Coordinates of C-alpha atoms in Angstrom, one line a residue:
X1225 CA 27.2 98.6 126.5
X1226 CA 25.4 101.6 126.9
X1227 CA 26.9 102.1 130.8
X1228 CA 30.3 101.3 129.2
X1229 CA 30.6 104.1 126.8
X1230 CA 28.8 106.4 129.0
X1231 CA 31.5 105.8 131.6
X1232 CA 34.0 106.0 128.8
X1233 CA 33.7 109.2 127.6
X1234 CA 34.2 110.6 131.2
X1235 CA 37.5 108.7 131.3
X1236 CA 38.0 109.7 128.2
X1237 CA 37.6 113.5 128.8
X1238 CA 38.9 113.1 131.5
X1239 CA 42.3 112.0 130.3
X1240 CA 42.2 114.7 128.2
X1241 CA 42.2 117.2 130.2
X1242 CA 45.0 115.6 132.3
X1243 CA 46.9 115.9 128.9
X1244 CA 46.9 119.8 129.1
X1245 CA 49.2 119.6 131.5
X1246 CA 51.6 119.9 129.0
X1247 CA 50.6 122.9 127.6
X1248 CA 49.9 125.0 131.2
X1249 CA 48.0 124.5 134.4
X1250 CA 45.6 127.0 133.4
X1251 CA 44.5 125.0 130.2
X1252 CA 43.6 122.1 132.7
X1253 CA 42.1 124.5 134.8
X1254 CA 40.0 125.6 132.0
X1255 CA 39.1 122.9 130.2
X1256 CA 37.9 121.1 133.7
X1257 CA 35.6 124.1 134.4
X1258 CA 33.8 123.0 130.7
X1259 CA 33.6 119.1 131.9
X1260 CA 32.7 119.5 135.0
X1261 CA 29.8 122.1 134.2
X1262 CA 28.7 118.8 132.8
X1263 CA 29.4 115.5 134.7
X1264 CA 28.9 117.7 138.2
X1265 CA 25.2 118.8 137.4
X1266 CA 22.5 117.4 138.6
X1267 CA 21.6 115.3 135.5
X1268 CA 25.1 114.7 135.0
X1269 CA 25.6 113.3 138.6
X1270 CA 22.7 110.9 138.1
X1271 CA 23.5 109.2 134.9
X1272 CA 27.1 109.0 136.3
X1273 CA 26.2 107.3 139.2
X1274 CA 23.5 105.1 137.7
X1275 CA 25.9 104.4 134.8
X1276 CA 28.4 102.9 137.0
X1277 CA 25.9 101.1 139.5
X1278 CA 24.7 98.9 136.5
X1279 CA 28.0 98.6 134.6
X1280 CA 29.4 97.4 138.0
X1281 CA 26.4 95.3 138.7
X1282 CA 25.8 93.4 135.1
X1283 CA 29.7 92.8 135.2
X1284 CA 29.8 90.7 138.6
X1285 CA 26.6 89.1 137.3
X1286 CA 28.1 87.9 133.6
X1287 CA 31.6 86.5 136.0
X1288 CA 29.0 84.9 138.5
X1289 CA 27.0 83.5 136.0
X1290 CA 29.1 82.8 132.6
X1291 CA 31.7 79.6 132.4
X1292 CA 35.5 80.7 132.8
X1293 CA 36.2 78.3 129.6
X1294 CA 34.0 80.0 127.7
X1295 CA 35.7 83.5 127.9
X1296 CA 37.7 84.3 125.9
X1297 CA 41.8 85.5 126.5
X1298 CA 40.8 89.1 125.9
X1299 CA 37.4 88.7 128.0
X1300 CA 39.2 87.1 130.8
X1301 CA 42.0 90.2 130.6
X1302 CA 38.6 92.8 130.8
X1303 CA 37.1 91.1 133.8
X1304 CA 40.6 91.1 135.9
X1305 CA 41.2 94.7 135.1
X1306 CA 37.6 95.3 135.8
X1307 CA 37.7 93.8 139.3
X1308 CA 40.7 95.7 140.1
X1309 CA 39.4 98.8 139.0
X1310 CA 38.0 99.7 142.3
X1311 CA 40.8 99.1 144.1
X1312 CA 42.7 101.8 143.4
X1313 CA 39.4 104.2 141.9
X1314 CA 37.9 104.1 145.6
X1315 CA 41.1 105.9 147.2
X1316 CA 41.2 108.5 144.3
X1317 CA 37.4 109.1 144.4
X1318 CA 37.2 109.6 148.1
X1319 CA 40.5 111.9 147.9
X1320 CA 38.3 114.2 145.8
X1321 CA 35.0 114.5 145.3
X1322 CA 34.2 113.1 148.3
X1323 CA 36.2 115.4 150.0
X1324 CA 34.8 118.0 147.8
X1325 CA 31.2 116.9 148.8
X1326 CA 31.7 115.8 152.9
X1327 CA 34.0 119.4 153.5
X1328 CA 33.2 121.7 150.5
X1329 CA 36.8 121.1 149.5
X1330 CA 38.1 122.6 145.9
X1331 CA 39.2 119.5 144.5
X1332 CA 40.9 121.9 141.4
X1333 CA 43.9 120.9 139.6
X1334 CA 46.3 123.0 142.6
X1335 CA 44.0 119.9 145.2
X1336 CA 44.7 116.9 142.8
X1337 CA 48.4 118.5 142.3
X1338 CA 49.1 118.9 145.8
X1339 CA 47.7 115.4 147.2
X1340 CA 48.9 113.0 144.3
X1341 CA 51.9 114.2 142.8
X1342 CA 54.4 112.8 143.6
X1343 CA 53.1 110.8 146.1
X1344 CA 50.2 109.3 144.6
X1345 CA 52.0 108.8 141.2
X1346 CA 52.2 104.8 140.7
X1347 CA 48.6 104.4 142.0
X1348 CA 47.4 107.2 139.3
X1349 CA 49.7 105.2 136.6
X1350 CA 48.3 102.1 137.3
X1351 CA 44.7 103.7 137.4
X1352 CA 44.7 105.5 134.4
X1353 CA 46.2 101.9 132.8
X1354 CA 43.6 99.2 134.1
X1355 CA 40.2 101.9 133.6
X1356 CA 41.4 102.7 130.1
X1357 CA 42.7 99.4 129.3
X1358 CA 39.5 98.0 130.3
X1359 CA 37.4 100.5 128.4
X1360 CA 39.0 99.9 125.2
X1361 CA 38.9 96.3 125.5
X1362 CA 35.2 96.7 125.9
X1363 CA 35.0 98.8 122.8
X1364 CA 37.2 97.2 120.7
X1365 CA 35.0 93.7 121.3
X1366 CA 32.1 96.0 120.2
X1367 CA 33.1 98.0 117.2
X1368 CA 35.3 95.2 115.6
X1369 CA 32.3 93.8 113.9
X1370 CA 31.7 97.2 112.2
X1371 CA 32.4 97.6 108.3
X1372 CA 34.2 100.7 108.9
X1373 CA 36.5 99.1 111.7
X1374 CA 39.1 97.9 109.0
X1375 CA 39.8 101.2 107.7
X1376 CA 40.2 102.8 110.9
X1377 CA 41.8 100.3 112.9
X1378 CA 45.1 102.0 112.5
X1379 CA 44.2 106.0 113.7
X1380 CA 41.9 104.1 116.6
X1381 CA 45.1 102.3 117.5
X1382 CA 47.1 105.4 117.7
X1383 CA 44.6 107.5 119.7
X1384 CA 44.0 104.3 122.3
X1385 CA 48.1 104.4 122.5
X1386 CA 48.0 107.8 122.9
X1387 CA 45.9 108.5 125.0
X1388 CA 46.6 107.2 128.5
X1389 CA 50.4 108.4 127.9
X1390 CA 49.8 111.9 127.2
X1391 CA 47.2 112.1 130.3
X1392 CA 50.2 110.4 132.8
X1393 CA 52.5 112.6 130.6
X1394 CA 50.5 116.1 131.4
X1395 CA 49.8 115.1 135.0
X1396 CA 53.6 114.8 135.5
X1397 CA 54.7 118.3 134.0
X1398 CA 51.3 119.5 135.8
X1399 CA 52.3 118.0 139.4
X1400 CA 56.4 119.1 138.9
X1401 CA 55.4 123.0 137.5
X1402 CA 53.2 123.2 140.1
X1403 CA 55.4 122.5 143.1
X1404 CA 58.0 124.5 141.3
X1405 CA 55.9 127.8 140.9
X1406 CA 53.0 127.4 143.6
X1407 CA 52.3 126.9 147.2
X1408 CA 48.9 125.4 148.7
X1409 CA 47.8 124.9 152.3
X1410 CA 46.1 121.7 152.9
X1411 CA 42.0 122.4 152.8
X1412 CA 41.5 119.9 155.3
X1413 CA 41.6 119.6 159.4
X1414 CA 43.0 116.5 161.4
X1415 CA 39.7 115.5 161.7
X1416 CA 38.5 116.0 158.1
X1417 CA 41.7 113.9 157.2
X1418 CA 41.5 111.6 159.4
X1419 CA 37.3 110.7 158.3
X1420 CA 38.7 110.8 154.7
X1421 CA 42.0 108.5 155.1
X1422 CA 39.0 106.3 157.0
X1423 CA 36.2 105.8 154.7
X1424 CA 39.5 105.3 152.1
X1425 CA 40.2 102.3 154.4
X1426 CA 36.6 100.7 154.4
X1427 CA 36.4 101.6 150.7
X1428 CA 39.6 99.3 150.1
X1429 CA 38.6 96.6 152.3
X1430 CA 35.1 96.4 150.8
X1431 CA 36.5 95.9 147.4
X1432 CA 38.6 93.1 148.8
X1433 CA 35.7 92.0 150.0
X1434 CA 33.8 91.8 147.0
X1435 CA 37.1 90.1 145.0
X1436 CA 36.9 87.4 147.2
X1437 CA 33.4 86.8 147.2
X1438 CA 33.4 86.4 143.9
X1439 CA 35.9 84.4 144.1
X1440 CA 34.7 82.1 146.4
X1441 CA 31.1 81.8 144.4
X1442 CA 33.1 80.9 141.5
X1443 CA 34.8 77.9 144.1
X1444 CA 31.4 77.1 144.4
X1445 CA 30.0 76.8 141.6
X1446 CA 33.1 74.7 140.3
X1447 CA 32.3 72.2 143.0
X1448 CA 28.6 72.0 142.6
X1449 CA 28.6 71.7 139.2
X1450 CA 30.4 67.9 139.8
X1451 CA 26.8 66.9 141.5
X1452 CA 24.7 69.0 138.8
X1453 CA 22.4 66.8 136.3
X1454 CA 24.3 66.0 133.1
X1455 CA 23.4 66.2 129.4
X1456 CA 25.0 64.8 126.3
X1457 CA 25.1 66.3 123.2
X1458 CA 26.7 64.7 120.0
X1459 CA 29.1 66.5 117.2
X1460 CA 28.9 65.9 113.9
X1461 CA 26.9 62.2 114.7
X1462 CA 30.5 61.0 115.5
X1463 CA 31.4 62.5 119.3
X1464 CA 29.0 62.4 122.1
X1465 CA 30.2 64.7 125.4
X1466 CA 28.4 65.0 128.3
X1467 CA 28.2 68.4 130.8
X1468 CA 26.3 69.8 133.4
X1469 CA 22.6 71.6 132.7
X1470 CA 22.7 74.9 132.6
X1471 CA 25.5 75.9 130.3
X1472 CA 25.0 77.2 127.0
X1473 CA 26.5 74.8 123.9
X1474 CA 29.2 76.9 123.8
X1475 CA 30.5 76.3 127.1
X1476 CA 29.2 72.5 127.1
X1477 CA 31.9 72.5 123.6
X1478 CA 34.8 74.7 125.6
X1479 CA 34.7 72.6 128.5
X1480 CA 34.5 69.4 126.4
X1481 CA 37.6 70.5 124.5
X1482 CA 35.5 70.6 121.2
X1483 CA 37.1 73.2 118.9
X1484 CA 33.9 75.8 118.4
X1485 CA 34.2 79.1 116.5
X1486 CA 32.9 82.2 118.3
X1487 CA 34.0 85.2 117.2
X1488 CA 32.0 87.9 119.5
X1489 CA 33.1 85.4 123.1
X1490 CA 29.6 84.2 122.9
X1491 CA 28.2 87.2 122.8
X1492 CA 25.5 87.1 120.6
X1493 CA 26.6 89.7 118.5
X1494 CA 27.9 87.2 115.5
X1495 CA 26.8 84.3 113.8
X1496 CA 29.6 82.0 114.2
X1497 CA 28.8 80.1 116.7
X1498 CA 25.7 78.7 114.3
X1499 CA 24.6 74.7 114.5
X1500 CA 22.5 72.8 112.6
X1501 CA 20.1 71.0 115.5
X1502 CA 19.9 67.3 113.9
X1503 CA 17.9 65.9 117.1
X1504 CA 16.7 67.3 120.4
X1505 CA 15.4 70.4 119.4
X1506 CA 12.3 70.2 120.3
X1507 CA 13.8 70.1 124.0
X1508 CA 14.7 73.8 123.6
X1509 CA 13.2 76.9 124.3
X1510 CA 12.3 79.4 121.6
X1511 CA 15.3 82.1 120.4
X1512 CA 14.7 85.3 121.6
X1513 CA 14.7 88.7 120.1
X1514 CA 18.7 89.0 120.0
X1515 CA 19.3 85.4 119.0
X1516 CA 16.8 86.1 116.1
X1517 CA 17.8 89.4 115.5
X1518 CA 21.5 88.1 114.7
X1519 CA 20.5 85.4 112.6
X1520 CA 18.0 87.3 110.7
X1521 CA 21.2 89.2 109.8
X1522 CA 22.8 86.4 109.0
X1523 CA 20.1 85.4 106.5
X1524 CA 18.7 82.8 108.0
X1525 CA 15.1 81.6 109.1
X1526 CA 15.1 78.1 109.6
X1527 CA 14.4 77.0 113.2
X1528 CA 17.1 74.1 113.3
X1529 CA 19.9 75.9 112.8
X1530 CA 20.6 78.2 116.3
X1531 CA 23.3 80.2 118.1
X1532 CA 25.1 77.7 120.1
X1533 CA 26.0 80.6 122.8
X1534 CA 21.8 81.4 123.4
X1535 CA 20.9 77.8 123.7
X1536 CA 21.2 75.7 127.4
X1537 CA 20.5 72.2 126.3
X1538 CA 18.5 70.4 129.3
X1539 CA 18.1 67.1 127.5
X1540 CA 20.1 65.0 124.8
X1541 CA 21.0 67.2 122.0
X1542 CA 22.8 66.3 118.4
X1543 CA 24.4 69.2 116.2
X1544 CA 26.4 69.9 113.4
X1545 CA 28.7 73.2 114.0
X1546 CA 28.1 75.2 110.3
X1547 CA 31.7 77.6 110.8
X1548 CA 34.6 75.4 111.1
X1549 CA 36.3 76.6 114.2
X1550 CA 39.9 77.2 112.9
X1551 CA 38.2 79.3 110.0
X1552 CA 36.7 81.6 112.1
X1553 CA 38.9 82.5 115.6
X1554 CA 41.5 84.4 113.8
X1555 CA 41.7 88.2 114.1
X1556 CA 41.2 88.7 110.4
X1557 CA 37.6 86.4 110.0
X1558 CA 36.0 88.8 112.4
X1559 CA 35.5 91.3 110.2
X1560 CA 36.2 89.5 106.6
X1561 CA 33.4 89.4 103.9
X1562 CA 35.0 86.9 102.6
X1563 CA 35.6 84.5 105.2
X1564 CA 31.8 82.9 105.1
X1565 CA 31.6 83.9 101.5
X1566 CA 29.9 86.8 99.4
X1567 CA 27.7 86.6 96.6
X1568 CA 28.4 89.8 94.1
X1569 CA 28.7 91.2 90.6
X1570 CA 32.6 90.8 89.6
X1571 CA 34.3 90.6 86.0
X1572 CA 36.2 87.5 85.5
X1573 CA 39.3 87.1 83.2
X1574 CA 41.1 83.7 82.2
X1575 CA 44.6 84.3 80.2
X1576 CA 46.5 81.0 78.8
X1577 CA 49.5 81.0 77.2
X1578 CA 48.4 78.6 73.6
X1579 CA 51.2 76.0 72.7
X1580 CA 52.7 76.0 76.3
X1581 CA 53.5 72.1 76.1
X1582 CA 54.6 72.1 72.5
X1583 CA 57.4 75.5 73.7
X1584 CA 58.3 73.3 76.8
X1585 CA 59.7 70.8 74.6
X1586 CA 63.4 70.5 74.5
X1587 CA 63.9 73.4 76.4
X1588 CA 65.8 73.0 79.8
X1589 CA 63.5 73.2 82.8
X1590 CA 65.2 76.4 84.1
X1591 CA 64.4 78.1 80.8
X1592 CA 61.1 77.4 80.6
X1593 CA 60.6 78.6 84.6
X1594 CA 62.4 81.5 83.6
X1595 CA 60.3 82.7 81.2
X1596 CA 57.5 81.8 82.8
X1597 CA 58.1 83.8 85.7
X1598 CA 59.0 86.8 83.1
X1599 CA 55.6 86.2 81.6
X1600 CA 53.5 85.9 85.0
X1601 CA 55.1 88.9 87.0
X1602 CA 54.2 90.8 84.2
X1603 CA 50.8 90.1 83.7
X1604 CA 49.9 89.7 87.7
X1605 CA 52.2 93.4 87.5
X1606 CA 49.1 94.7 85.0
X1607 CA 46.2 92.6 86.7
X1608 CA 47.1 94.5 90.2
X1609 CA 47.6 97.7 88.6
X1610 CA 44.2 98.0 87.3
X1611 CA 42.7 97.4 90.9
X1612 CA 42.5 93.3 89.9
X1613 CA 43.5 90.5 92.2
X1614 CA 45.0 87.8 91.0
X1615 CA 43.1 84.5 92.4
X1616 CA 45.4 81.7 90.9
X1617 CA 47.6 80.5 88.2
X1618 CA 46.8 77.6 86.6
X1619 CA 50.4 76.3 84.8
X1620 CA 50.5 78.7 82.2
X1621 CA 47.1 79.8 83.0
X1622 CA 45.8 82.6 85.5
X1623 CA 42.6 83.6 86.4
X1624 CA 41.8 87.1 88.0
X1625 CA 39.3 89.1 89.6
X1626 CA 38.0 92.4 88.6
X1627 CA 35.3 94.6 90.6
X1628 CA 35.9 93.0 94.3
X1629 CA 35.7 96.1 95.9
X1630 CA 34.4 98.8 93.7
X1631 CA 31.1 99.3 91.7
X1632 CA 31.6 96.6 88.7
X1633 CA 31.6 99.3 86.3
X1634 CA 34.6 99.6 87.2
X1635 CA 35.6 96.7 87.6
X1636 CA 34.6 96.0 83.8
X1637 CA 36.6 98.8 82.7
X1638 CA 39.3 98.1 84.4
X1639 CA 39.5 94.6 83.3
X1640 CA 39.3 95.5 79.6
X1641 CA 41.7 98.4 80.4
X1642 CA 44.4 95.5 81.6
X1643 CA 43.2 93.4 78.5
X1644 CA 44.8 96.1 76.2
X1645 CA 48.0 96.3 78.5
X1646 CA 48.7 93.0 78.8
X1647 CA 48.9 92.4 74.9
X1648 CA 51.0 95.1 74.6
X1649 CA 53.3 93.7 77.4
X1650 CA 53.0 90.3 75.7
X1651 CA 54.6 92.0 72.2
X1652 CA 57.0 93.8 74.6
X1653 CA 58.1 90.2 76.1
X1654 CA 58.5 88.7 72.8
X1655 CA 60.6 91.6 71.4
X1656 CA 63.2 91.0 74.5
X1657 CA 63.3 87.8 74.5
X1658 CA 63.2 87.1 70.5
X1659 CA 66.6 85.3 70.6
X1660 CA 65.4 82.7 72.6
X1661 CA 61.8 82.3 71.8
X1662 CA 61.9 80.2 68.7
X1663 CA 58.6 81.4 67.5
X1664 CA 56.4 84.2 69.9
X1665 CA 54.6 84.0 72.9
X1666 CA 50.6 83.8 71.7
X1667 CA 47.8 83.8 74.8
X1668 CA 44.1 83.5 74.8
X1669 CA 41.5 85.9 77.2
X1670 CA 38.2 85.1 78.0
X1671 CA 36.3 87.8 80.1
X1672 CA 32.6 87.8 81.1
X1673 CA 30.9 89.3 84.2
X1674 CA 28.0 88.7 86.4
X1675 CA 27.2 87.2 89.9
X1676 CA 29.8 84.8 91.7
X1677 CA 30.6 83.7 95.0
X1678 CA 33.8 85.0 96.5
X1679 CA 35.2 83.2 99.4
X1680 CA 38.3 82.1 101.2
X1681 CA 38.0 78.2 100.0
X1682 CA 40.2 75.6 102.3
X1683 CA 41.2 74.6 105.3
X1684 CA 43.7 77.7 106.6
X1685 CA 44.3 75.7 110.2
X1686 CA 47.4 73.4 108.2
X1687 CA 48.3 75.8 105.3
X1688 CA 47.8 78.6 103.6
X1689 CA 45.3 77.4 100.5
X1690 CA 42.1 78.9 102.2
X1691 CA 44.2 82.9 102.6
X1692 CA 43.6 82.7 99.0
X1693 CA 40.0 84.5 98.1
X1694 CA 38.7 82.6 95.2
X1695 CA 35.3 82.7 93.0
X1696 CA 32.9 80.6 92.1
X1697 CA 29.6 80.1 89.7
X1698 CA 28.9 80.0 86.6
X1699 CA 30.5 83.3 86.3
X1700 CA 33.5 81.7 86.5
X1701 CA 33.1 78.7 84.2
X1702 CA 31.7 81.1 80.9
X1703 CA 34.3 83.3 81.9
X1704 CA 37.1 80.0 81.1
X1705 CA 35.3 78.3 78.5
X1706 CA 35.5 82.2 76.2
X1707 CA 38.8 81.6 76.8
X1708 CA 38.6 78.3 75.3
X1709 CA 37.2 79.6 72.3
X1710 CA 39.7 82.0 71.3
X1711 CA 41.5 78.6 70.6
X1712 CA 39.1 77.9 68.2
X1713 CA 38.5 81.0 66.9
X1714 CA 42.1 81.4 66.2
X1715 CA 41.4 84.8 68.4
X1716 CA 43.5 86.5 71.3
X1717 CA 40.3 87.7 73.2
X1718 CA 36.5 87.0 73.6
X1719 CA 34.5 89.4 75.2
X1720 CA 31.1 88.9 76.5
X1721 CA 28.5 91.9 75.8
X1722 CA 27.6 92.0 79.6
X1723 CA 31.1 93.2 79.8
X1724 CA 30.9 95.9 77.5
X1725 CA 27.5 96.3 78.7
X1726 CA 28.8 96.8 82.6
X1727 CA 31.6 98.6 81.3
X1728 CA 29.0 101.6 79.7
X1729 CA 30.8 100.7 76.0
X1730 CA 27.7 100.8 73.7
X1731 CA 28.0 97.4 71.5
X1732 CA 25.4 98.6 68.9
X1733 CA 28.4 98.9 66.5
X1734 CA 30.3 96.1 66.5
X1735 CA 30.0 92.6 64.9
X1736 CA 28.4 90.7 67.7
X1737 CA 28.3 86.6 67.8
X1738 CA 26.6 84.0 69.8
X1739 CA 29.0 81.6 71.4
X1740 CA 27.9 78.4 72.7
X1741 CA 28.7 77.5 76.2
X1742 CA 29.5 73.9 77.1
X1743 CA 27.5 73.2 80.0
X1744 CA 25.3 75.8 79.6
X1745 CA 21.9 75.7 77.4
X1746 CA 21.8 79.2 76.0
X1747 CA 24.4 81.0 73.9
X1748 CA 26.5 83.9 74.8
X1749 CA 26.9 87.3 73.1
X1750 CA 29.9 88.6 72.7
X1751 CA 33.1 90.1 70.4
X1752 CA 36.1 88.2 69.6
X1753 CA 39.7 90.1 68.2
X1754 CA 42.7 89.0 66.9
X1755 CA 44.4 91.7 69.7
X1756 CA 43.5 92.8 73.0
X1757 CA 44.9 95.8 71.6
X1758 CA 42.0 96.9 69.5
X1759 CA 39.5 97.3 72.6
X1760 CA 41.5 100.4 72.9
X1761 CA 39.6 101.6 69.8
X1762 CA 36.6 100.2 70.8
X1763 CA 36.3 102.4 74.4
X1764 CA 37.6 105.8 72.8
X1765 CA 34.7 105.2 70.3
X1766 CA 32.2 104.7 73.0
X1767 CA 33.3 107.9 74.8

């Protein structure tokens, strides 16, 4: 990783500067007198040099030594463009700093200018395509994990677009202005040309060379791995498969055909590759420091449960796979909280419509979806205006989410904030619709916060139910069962005091009441009103 992006940002600069083409040939000119001051020093030479030696070298070792099946699409798409990288870089390398080195050449902008364009044009295209293609592969598969990755997935996508078309953009202009306006002698002898156009040759025909070698060793090891020692390893106590030794269980389940989620490729930079080792595990060697490292992240220090991409079973070996594949290869899971779940603070809200079955009667089905609808745009309109998600409806029922992204003292105040609009959009609904209500619209809120789980809950591999985030705890149950009570209390809306608490509303004035809880053994403090409308009264105070 670290030769990557060292070897990036000289692509990267380097693009750049081809870029100024479209503003002159002396900006190029200019600009490559600042970068190479840099990547043509001493120092600069070195970690150059040693940067590509090892990027080169740990990439033919990781396509000698990892399983095809277990590479991903995208990982397969950065090793081809990375084995045909030196293809074409060789030619374009010799052409100029090895000329610059061997014959003292100025391998300037007028050089590049004069030797490439137009003749070299396709081979710089395709060049500039395969290194930077490669190189943002290879970042992307680094930096996707990252929290901020979400929210600047969008500009990254733009600059990576942009990027590689400006640079092909500004060597164009560059390469036509210049054999418009300018004339240049070639630097070079018959002699000197003919060594260069040479060691171009041998260059090429080495990296053939290598191609197929690695090829062939990849021949060979398909073959050999037929004669290999085999282990079995059984899913879920149901499935027994059986492999060569040597590959890691997340190759044993790829070539098997057993569905496995890996997020990072196997990798070891995520945790969902995770198994729970039921038998065998005593056949395995100890996790290392990254293994350990990532699931020490993950929260987890229990020595049967392991990475299935670090481990190489070499005797019989029984799992249970803890991320359900289908949950956790799409784009989205990679970098979604919610996907393995969350526990947080959040404020929960419950609103049911009272006397829904008893309004339904003798009403035509039509009517009563109609107002229905009427009734839960609205509210889900109020819900997502004050920064709430709506997690389900429930018949006449919906329960929503407050605080899922902000501090939850805001989320608080924003759900007792929607509390007061939605009563006054519930008298608003009732006014417009009073000739064919026969009596009005009454609902019931119950909100209380504290800690729930918030997860994506359900199978998303069939249908959509698990897109939905959802929340769970006891949270959630108090939260329905105030809403309960307002039934009883003949009220429109309890509120807990951990609400009004979280929301920075000082309760030391109001008319408090203990609530008991079904399924819980203490009581819960909070305020009940016969309108939502009067917390309105209630905050100003507090400010």
């Amino acid at each position: 990783m670290i030769s990557g992006l060292i070897l990036f940002g000289f692509v990267f600069t380097h693009l750049v500067n081809h870029s100024l083409g479209l503003i002159s040939l002396e900006a190029m000119e200019d600009f490559r007198a600042i970068r190479i001051s840099v990547t043509r020093s001493w120092a600069g030479t070195a970690i150059l040099l040693l940067a590509a030696v090892v990027h080169a070298v740990l990439g033919v070792e990781k396509i000698i030594s990892r399983r095809l099946s277990a590479i991903s699409a995208r990982g397969l798409l950065q090793i081809a463009t990375g084995i045909l990288i030196p293809v074409l870089l060789a030619r374009h390398l010799i052409g100029m700093r090895i000329s610059h080195e061997l014959f003292g050449v100025n391998d300037n902008y007028d050089f590049a200018l004069w030797a490439m364009w137009p003749a070299e044009a396709w081979r710089q295209a395709g060049l500039i395509t395969l290194v930077w293609g490669h190189g943002t592969i290879g970042l992307y598969m680094w930096i996707r994990f990252k929290n901020w990755f979400t929210f600047l997935k969008a500009p990254l996508l733009v600059v990576a677009t942009l990027v590689p078309v400006l640079a092909f953009a500004g060597f164009a202009v560059a390469g036509r202005q210049f054999h418009a306006t300018r004339t240049f002698d070639s630097p070079l002898n018959g002699e000197q040309y003919t060594t260069i156009i040479r060691i171009m040759d041998i260059a090429l025909y080495l990296s053939l060379a290598l191609i197929v070698a690695v090829l062939l060793i990849k021949a060979g090891q398909w073959i050999t791995a037929g004669f290999k020692p085999k282990v079995s390893v059984t899913y879920n106590n149901t499935v027994t498969k059986t492999a060569p030794a040597g590959l890691t269980l997340l190759e044993i389940s790829r070539e098997a055909g057993i569905p496995h989620a890996s997020v990072c490729g196997g990798r070891a930079r995520c945790s969902t590759c995770r198994v729970r080792i039921v038998s065998g595990g005593e056949n395995l060697p100890p996790a290392d420091a990254q293994e350990l490292k990532v699931l020490s992240r993950a929260g987890i220090d229990t020595s049967d449960i392991r990475l299935a991409c670090q481990i190489r079973p070499s005797e019989q070996l029984s799992i249970i796979p803890l991320v359900p594949a289908g949950r956790a290869t799409g784009r989205r899971s990679s970098r979604d909280k919610y996907a393995q779940g969350v526990e947080q603070v959040v404020t929960l809200m419950f609103i049911d419509i009272r006397g829904f079955t008893k309004f339904s009667e003798g009403r035509l089905p039509y009517d009563v979806v109609y107002i229905l609808n009427q009734y839960m745009g609205r509210m889900s309109e109020i819900i997502t205006a004050h920064s709430g998600y709506v997690d389900k409806f429930m018949g006449d029922g919906i329960m929503a989410i407050f605080g899922m992204e902000d501090e939850n003292t805001h989320g608080a105040t924003d759900a007792l904030h929607a509390a007061i609009d939605i009563s006054k959009a519930l008298d608003e609904l009732n006014h417009s619709h009073e000739a064919t209500l026969s009596e009005p619209l009454r609902i019931g809120i119950g909100i209380h916060s504290g800690e729930a789980i918030l997860g994506r809950i359900g199978t998303s591999r069939v249908h959509t139910a698990g897109e939905r985030i959802t929340a769970l705890g006891d949270t959630v149950n108090t939260a329905s069962r105030l809403e309960a009570l307002t039934k009883e209390l003949a009220q429109e809306i309890v509120v807990s005091l951990k609400v009004l608490e979280t929301a920075n509303v000082d309760p030391s004035g109001l008319v408090a009441e203990s609530y008991e809880i079904r399924g819980r053994e203490d009581k819960i403090a909070g305020i009940s009103l016969a309108s939502a409308a009067q917390l309105s009264g209630i905050i100003s105070q507090a400010r």
